[in-house]
XYZ file of C-alpha atoms in Angstrom:
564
model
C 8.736 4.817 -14.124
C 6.589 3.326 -16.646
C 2.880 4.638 -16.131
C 0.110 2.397 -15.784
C -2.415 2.452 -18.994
C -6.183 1.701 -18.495
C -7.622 -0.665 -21.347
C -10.536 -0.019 -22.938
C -13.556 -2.263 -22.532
C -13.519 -5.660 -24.359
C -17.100 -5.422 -25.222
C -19.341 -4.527 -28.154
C -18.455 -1.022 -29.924
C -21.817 1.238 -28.823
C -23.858 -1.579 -26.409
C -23.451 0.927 -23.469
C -24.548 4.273 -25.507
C -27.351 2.040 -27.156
C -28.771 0.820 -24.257
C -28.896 4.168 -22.129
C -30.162 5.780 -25.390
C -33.237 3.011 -25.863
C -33.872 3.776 -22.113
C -33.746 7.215 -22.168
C -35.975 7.046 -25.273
C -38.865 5.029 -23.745
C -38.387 7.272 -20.593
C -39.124 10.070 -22.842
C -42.006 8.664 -24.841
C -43.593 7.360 -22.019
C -43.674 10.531 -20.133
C -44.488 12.297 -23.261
C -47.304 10.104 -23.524
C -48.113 10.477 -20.010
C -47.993 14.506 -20.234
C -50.224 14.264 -23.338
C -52.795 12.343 -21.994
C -52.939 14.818 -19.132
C -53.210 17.761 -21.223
C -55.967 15.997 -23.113
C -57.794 15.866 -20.036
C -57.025 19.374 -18.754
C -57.777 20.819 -22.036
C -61.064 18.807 -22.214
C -61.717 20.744 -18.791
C -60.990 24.106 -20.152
C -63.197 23.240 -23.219
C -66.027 21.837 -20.965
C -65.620 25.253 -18.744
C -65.603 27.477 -22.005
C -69.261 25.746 -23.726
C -70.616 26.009 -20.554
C -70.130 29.227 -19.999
C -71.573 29.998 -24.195
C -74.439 28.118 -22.827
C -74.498 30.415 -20.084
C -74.659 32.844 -22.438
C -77.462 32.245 -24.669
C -79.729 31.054 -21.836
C -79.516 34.939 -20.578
C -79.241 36.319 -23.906
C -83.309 34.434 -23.993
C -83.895 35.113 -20.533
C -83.664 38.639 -21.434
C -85.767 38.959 -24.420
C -89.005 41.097 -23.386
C -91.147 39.336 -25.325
C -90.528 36.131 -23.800
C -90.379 37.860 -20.308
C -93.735 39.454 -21.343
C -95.518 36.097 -22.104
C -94.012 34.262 -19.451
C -95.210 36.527 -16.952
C -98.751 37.805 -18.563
C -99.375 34.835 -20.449
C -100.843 34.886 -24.279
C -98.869 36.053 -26.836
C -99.752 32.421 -28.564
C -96.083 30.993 -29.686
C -94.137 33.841 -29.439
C -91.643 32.164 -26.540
C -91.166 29.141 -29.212
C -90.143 31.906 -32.185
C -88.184 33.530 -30.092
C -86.359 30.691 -28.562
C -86.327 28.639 -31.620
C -84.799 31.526 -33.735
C -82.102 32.215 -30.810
C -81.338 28.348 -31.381
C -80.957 28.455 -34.615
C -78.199 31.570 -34.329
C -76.066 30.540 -31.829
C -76.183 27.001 -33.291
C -76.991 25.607 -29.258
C -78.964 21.911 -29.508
C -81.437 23.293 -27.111
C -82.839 26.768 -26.256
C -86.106 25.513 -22.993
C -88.204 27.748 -21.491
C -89.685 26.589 -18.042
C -92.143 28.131 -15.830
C -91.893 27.722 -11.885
C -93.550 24.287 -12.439
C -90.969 23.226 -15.107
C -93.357 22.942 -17.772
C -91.702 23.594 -20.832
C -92.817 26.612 -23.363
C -90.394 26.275 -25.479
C -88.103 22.871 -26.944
C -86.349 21.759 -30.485
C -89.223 18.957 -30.411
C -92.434 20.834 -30.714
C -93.806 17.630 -28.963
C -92.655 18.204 -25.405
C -93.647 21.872 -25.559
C -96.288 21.902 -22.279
C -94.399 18.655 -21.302
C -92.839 18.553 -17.602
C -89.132 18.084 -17.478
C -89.552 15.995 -14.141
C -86.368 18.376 -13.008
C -86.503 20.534 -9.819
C -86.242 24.008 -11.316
C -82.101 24.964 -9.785
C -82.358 29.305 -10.557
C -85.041 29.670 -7.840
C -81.959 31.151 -5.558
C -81.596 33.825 -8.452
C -78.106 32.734 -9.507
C -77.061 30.718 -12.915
C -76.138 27.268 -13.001
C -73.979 25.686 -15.748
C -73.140 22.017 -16.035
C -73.253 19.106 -18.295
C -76.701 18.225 -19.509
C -77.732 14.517 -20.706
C -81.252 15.684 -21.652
C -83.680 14.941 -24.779
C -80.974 15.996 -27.573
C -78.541 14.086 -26.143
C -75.127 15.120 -23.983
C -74.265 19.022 -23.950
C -72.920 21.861 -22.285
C -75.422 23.542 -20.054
C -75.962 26.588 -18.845
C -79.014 27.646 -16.981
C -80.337 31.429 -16.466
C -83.465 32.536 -13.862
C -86.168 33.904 -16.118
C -87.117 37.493 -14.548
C -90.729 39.105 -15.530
C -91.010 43.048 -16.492
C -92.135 43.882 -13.337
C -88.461 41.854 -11.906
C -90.688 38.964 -10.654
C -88.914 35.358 -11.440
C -91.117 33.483 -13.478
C -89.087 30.724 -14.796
C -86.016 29.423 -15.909
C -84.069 29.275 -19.551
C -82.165 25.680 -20.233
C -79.578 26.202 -22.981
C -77.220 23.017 -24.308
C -74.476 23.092 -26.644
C -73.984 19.570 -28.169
C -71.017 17.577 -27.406
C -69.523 16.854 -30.718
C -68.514 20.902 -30.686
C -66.657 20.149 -27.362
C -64.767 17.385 -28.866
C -64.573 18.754 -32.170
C -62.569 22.164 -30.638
C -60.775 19.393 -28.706
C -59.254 17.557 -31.581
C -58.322 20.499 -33.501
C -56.207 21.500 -30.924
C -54.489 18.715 -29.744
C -52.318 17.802 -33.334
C -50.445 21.396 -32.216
C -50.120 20.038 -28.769
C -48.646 16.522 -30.595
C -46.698 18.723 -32.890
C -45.055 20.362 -29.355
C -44.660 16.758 -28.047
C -42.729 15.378 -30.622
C -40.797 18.318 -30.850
C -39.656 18.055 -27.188
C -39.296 13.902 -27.730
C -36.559 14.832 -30.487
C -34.902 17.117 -28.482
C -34.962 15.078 -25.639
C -33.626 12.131 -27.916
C -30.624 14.284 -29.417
C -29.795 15.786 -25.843
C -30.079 11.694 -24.622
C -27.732 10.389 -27.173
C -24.839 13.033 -26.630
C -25.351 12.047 -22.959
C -24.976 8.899 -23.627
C -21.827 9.127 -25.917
C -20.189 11.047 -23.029
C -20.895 8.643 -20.828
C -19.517 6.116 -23.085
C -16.416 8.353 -22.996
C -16.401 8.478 -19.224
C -16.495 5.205 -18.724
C -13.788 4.132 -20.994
C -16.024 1.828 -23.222
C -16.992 -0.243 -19.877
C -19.812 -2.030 -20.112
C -22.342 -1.795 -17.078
C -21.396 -5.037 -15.783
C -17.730 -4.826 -16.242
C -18.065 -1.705 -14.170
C -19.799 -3.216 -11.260
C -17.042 -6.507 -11.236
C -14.505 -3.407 -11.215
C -15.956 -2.150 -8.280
C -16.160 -5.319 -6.269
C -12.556 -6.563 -7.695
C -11.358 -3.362 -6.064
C -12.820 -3.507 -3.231
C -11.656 -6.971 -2.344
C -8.182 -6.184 -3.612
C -7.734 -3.276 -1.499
C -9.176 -4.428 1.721
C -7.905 -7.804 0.940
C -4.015 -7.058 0.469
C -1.343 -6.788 2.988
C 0.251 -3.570 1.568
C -1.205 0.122 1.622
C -2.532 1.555 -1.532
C -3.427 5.400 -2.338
C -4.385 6.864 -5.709
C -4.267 10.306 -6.487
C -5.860 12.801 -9.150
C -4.876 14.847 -11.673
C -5.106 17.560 -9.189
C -3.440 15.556 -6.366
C -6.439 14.493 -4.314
C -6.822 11.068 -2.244
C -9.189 9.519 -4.218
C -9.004 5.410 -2.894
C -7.014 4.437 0.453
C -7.076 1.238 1.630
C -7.223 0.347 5.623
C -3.555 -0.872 5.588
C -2.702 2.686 3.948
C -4.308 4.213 6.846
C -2.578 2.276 9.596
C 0.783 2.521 8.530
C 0.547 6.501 7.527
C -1.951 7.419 9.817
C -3.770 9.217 7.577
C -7.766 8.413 8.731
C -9.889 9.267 6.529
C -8.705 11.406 3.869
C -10.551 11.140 1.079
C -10.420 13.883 -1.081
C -8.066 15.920 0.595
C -5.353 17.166 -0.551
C -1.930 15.411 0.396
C -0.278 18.333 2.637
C -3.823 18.438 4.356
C -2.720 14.904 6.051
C 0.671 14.880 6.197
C 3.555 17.457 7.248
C 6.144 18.419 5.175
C 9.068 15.634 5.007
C 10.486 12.467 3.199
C 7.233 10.697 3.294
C 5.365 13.416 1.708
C 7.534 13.813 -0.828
C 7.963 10.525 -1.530
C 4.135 9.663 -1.798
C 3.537 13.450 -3.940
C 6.334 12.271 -6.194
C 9.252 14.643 -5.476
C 11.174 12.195 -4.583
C 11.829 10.066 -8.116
C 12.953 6.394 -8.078
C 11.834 3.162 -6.946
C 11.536 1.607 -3.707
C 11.828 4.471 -1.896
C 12.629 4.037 2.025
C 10.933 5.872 4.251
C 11.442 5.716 8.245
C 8.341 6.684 10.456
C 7.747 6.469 14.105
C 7.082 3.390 13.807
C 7.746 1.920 10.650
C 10.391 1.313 7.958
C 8.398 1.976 4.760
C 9.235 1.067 0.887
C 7.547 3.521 -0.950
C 6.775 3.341 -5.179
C 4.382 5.876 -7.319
C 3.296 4.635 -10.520
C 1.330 7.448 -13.007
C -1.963 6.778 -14.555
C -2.164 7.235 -17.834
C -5.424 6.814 -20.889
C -4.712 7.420 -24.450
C -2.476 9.942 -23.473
C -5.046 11.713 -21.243
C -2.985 11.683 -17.134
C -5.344 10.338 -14.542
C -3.496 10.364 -11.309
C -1.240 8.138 -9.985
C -0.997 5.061 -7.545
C 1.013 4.729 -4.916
C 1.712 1.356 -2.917
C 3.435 1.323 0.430
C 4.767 -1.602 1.845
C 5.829 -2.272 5.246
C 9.531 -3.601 5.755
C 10.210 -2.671 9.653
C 10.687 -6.953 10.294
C 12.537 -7.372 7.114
C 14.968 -4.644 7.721
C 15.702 -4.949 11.087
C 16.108 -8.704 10.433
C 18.327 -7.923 7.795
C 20.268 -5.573 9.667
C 20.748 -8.186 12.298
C 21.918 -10.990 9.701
C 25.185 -7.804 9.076
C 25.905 -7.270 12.139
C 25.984 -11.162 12.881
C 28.142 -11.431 9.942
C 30.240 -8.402 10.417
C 30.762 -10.668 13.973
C 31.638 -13.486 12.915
C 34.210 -11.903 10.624
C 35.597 -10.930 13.929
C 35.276 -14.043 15.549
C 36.861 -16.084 12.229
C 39.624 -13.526 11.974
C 40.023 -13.624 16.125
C 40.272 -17.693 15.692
C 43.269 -17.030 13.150
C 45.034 -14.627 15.785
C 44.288 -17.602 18.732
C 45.500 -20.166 16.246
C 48.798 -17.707 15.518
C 49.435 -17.439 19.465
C 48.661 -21.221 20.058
C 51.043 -22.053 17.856
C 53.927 -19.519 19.491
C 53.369 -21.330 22.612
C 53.491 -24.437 21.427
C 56.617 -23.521 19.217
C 58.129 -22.197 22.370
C 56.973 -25.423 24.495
C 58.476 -27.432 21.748
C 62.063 -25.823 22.523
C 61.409 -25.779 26.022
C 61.360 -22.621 26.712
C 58.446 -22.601 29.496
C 58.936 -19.499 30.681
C 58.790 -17.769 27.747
C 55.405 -20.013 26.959
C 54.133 -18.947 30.270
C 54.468 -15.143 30.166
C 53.587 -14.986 26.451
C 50.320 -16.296 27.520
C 49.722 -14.104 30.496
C 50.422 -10.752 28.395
C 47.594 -12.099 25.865
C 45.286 -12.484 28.334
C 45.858 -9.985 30.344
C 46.037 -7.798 27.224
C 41.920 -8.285 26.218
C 40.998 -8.410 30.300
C 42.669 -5.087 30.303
C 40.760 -3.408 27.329
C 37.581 -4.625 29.575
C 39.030 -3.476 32.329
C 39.871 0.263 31.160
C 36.018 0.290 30.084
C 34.127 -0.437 32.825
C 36.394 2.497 34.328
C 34.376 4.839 32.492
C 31.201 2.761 31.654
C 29.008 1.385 34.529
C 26.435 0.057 32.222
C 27.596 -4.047 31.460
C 25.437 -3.717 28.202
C 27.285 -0.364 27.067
C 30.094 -2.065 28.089
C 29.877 -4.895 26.051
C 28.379 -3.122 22.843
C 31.692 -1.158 22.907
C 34.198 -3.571 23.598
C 32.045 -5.636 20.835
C 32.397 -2.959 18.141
C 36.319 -1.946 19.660
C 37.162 -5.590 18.347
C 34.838 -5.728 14.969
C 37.206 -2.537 14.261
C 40.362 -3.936 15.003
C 40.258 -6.624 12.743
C 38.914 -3.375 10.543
C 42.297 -1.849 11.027
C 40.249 1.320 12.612
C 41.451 1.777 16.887
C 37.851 3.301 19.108
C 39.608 5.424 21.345
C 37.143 5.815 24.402
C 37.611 9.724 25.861
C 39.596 10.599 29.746
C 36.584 12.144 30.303
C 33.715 9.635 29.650
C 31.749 9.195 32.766
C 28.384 6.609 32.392
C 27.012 5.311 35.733
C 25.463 1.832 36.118
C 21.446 3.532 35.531
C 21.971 6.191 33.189
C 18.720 7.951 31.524
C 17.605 6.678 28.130
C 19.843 3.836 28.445
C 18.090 1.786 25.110
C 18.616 4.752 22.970
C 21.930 4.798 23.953
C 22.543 1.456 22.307
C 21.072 2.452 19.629
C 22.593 5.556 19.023
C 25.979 4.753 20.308
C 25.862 1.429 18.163
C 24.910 3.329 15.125
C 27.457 5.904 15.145
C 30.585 3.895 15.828
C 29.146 1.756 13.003
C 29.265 4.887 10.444
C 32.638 6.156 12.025
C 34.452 2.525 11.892
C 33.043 2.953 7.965
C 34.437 6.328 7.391
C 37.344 5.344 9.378
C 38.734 2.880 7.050
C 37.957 4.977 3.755
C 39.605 8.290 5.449
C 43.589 9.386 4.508
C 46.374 7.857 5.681
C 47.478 9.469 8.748
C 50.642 8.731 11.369
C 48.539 7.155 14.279
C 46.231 5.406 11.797
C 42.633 4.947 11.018
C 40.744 5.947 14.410
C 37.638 7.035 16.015
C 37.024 8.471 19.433
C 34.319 8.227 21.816
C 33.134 10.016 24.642
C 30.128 9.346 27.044
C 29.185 12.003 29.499
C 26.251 11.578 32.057
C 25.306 14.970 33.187
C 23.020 16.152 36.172
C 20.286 17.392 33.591
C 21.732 16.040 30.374
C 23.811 12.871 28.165
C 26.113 13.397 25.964
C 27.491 11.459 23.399
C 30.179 12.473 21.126
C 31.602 10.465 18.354
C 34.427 11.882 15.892
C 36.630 9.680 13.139
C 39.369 10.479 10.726
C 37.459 9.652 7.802
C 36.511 11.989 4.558
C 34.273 14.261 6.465
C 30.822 15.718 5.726
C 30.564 17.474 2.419
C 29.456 20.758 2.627
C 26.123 21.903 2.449
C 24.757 18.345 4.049
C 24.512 18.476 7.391
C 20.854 18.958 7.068
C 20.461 16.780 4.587
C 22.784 13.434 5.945
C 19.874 12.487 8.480
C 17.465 11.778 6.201
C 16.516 8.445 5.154
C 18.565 6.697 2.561
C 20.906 9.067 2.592
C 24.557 7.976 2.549
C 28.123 8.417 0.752
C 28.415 4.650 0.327
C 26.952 1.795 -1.664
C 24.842 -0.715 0.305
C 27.248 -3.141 2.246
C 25.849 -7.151 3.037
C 22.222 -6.949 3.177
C 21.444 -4.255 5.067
C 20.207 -0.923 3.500
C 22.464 1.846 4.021
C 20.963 5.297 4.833
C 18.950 4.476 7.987
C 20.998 4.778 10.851
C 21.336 8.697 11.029
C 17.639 8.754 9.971
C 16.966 6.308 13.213
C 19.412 8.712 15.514
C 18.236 11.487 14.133
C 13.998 10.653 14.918
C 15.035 8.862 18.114
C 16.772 12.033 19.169
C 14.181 14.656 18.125
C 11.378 12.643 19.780
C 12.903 12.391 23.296
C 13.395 16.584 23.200
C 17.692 16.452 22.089
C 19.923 17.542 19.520
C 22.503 16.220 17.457
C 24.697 18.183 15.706
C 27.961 17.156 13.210
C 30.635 18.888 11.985
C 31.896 19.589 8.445
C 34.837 19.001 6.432
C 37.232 16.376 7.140
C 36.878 13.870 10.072
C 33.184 14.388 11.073
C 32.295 14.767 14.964
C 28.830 13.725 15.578
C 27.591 15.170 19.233
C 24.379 13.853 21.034
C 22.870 15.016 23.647
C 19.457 14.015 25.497
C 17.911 15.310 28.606
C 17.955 13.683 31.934
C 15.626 12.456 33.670
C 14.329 10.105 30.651
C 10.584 11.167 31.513
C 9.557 8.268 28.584
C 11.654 4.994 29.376
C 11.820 2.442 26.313
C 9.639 -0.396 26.984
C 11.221 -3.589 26.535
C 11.337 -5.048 22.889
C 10.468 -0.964 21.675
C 10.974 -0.514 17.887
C 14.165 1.773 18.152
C 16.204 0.133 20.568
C 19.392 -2.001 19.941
C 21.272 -4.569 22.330
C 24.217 -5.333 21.586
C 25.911 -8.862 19.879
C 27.673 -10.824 22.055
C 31.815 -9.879 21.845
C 34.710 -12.042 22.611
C 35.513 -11.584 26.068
C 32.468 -9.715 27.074
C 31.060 -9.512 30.586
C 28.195 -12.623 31.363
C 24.350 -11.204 30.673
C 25.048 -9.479 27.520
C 22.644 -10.889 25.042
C 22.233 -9.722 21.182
C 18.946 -8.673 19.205
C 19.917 -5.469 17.405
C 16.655 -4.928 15.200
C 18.378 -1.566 13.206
C-alpha cells in the first residue's frame, strides 16, 4: 500500500527559526540586562560594606594614637590632635579624619574653620561599640566609620568620625563592572548560538510548519476525528497508540489507550493482526462480537524518514448482513424461477394429457406431485419439531435441488418443538448447509450424486449438529485456520463476502461454551455441539441470529430476515 507522505510547510523558508530566535534573543538580553542591573546593585553593596569598613579602620587606627588619647583626655598639647589627624588623612587618602569630645565638639576637621565647632550630632560610640554607615556631612557623601575614643587611663573621652568620599566607591564600582559586561555578553552569545540550534531543530521537528499552520492542524484534526463516522488510530514508529478517535474506541473497545502498546489492548487474533499490519492487503474483514469490521493500514512516511502508520476502521455489520440477505433472496428466487419452469413443465403434462382425454392419468399425475413436496415436509417435521428449523431446511433442501446437490436429513435426527439455543441454530445450521450445498456441487462425480447429510440431535445436556458433503474436502493443515474471517477456497459469489460464515459459527459457538470440530481430506464433516440448558437465550433481533427465507411449500409463520 502506498504510504502516506507529510508535506512540508507552504510558508516562508526560516520565518519559524527567525522568530523563536528574535524571541529567544530579547528573552536573553532582557534578562541579561535584568541580572546586570542586579549585580550592579549587589556589588554597589559589597563596595559600600568594604569603604565602610576602611573607614572603620582609620577611625581606630586615630582613636588609638596616644597622643591624641593623651590630649583628649588631659587636655593641652596645643594642635597636636589636628597634626595627628590631619597627617592620618592625608595617608589613607579618607575626606575626613574628626575628633569629638563627649559634647561633640570637634578637635580636629579638613576645614580648620569648624575645629571647636559642634557637629549638632548625638555622639553614637557612647555604648563602646563602632558604628559604620554612610555619612552626608561637611565634605560631602562618604563611607563612614565611627570608633569610641578611649583615654590612657581606658576612660572614653570621645569619638573619631572617619569618611571615605564617594567617588572611590563608584570609581572601584565601574572598574569592575566592564568584566562583569564582558561575562554578560559572553553568556548572551552563548545563549544566542545554543537559541538558534534550538530553533533550527525545532524547525526540523515541525516539518517547516509555521506556528499558525500548526494550531489549524490541531483543530482540523480534532474536528475530523471526532467529527467522522469511521474509527481512526495512528501508530508510531515503535507501535504506540498515539491518536484514537471515539468511534475507534466504540467499535474496538479499546478505552483509552493512548500510548500503549497494541497487544496491551487487544488479545492476540485477526483484529490485532490486522490493525499491527500482519495481515497485508486492503479492506481487510474483521468479525467481532459485535461487529463486521473493514479494516485498512496506511504507513507514514517524511522524506524517507517512517513515522507510523494510520489505520481506519469502518463499520460494515448493516451493509453486510444486508448484502448477505440480497444472496440469499436471490439464490431464492433462482429457486422459485427455476420451480415456476418445473410447474409450467407439469401444467403442461396435464393439460397435454387433458387434451387427449386421458383424465385419469391427469388426475393421478397431479396427486403424485403434490403429494411428492407434502411428503418431503412431511418426513421433516418427523424429525424436526421446530416449524422455523423446519422451514429453513426444507428452504435450503429445494435451493439445492435446483443446485443438483440432494440434503439428506439423518434416521437419527431428533429436534423437539423448544430446543436450547434455537436462534443459533438457524444460524449455524443455515450457514453450514450453505458451505456444504457449495462444496457439494464442486466435489467429484460420484454414483449417488452430489449430496450432503444432516443430522440434528437434542441431547439431555447437549445439541448436536452434524453436517458432512461430498465435496473436495479440507486441505490439510487448515482446520485451524478455515474459521477465521475471510477465509475461504472460493471466489466471492453475488454480493455477499465469502469467508464469514465459519468465522460467525465459529464465535457464536465459542461464546455459548461449544465446540466445533471438521474433518480433513475429502468430503468435510463439520460437527457442532452446544450445551443444554441455553443459560443466555438470543434476544430477539440479536446480531448473530438468522431466520430463515420463506420456501415453497413451507409451513404458515415462517418469516425471512437472515442478517449473515
Amino acid at each position: 500500500m502506498k504510504p502516506i507522505r507529510i508535506p512540508a510547510g507552504r510558508s516562508g523558508k526560516g520565518r519559524l527559526s527567525a522568530r523563536i530566535l528574535a524571541n529567544q534573543l530579547v528573552i536573553l538580553a532582557l534578562t541579561g540586562l535584568i541580572g546586570f542591573v542586579l549585580f550592579a546593585f549587589a556589588q554597589r553593596g559589597e563596595i559600600d560594606r568594604a569603604y565602610e569598613q576602611r573607614a572603620l579602620d582609620i577611625a581606630q587606627t586615630t582613636a588609638a594614637e596616644p597622643q591624641i588619647r593623651q590630649a583628649m583626655q588631659y587636655g593641652g598639647g596645643g594642635d597636636v590632635v589636628q597634626t595627628v589627624a590631619e597627617r592620618i588623612r592625608k595617608a589613607s587618602g579618607a575626606s575626613y579624619v574628626v575628633v569629638l569630645d563627649l559634647r561633640g565638639i570637634r578637635h580636629s576637621h579638613p576645614d580648620p574653620a569648624l575645629i571647636g565647632e559642634p557637629t549638632g550630632d548625638s555622639i553614637v560610640v557612647l555604648d563602646g561599640k563602632p558604628h559604620v554607615g554612610t555619612d552626608q556631612g561637611a565634605t560631602g557623601r562618604s563611607a563612614n566609620g565611627k570608633a569610641p575614643l578611649h583615654g590612657p587611663t581606658g576612660k572614653l573621652v570621645g569619638e573619631v568620625s572617619a569618611g571615605i568620599p564617594e567617588q572611590y566607591v563608584l570609581g572601584e564600582l565601574w572598574r569592575e563592572l566592564p568584566t562583569f559586561g564582558l561575562y554578560s555578553a559572553i553568556a548572551v552569545a552563548l545563549g544566542s548560538a545554543a537559541a538558534f540550534l534550538l530553533a533550527r531543530r525545532l524547525k526540523r521537528t515541525t516539518f517547516g510548519l509555521e506556528l499558525e499552520e500548526i494550531a489549524g492542524l490541531l483543530q482540523d484534526r480534532e474536528a475530523m476525528l471526532h467529527g467522522i463516522r469511521e474509527g481512526v488510530i495512528a501508530f508510531d514508529p515503535d507501535g504506540r497508540i498515539t491518536v484514537v478517535n471515539d468511534e475507534a474506541r466504540d467499535l474496538l473497545g479499546l478505552g483509552t489507550g493512548l500510548g500503549s502498546m497494541l497487544e496491551d489492548v487487544l488479545p492476540d487474533g485477526r483484529l490485532r493482526r490486522a490493525l499491527d499490519g500482519t495481515l497485508a492487503g486492503s479492506d481487510i474483514s474483521v468479525l467481532t462480537d459485535d461487529h463486521c469490521l473493514v479494516v485498512n493500514r496506511m504507513p507514514v512516511a517524511l522524506h524517507g524518514r517512517e513515522l507510523g502508520a494510520v489505520v481506519t476502521v469502518r463499520d460494515r455489520t448493516e451493509l453486510i448482513g444486508l448484502l448477505r440477505e440480497l444472496d440469499s433472496v436471490r439464490g431464492l428466487t433462482d429457486a422459485l424461477r427455476a420451480q415456476q419452469h418445473e410447474f409450467t413443465n407439469r401444467m403442461h403434462t396435464v393439460a397435454g394429457l387433458l387434451d387427449i382425454g386421458d383424465h385419469d392419468a391427469a388426475y393421478e399425475f397431479a396427486v403424485e406431485t403434490a403429494g411428492a413436496e407434502q411428503a418431503l415436509t412431511e418426513s421433516v417435521r418427523e424429525r424436526i419439531g421446530n416449524p422455523l428449523l423446519v422451514g429453513l431446511i426444507v428452504a435450503k433442501i429445494t435451493v439445492a435441488a435446483e443446485r443438483g446437490v440432494r440434503i439428506v436429513l439423518s434416521d437419527d435426527s431428533a429436534l423437539g418443538e423448544d430446543p436450547p439455543h434455537l436462534r443459533r441454530l438457524l444460524t449455524i445450521v443455515g450457514n453450514l448447509l450453505d458451505n456444504a450445498i457449495d462444496a457439494a456441487t464442486t466435489g467429484p462425480a460420484r454414483p449417488e450424486g452430489s449430496q450432503v447429510r444432516l443430522s440434528l440431535i437434542e441431547a439431555v445436556d447437549v445439541v448436536r449438529v452434524e453436517v458432512a458433503d461430498t465435496g473436495p474436502g479440507i486441505p490439510p493443515g487448515t482446520t485451524e485456520s478455515i474459521f477465521e474471517d475471510g477465509w475461504s477456497t472460493r471466489p466471492d459469489r453475488g454480493t455477499a463476502r465469502r469467508g464469514l460464515g465459519l468465522a460467525l459459527v465459529h464465535r457464536l459457538v465459542q461464546r455459548h461454551g461449544g465446540t466445533i470440530t471438521v474433518s480433513e481430506g475429502s468430503g468435510a464433516v463439520f460437527t457442532v455441539t452446544l450445551p443444554a440448558p441455553d443459560t443466555a437465550p438470543a434476544p430477539e433481533g440479536a446480531l448473530f441470529t438468522t431466520a430463515p427465507p420463506v420456501p415453497v411449500g413451507a409451513p404458515d409463520g415462517i418469516t425471512g430476515g437472515d442478517r449473515w
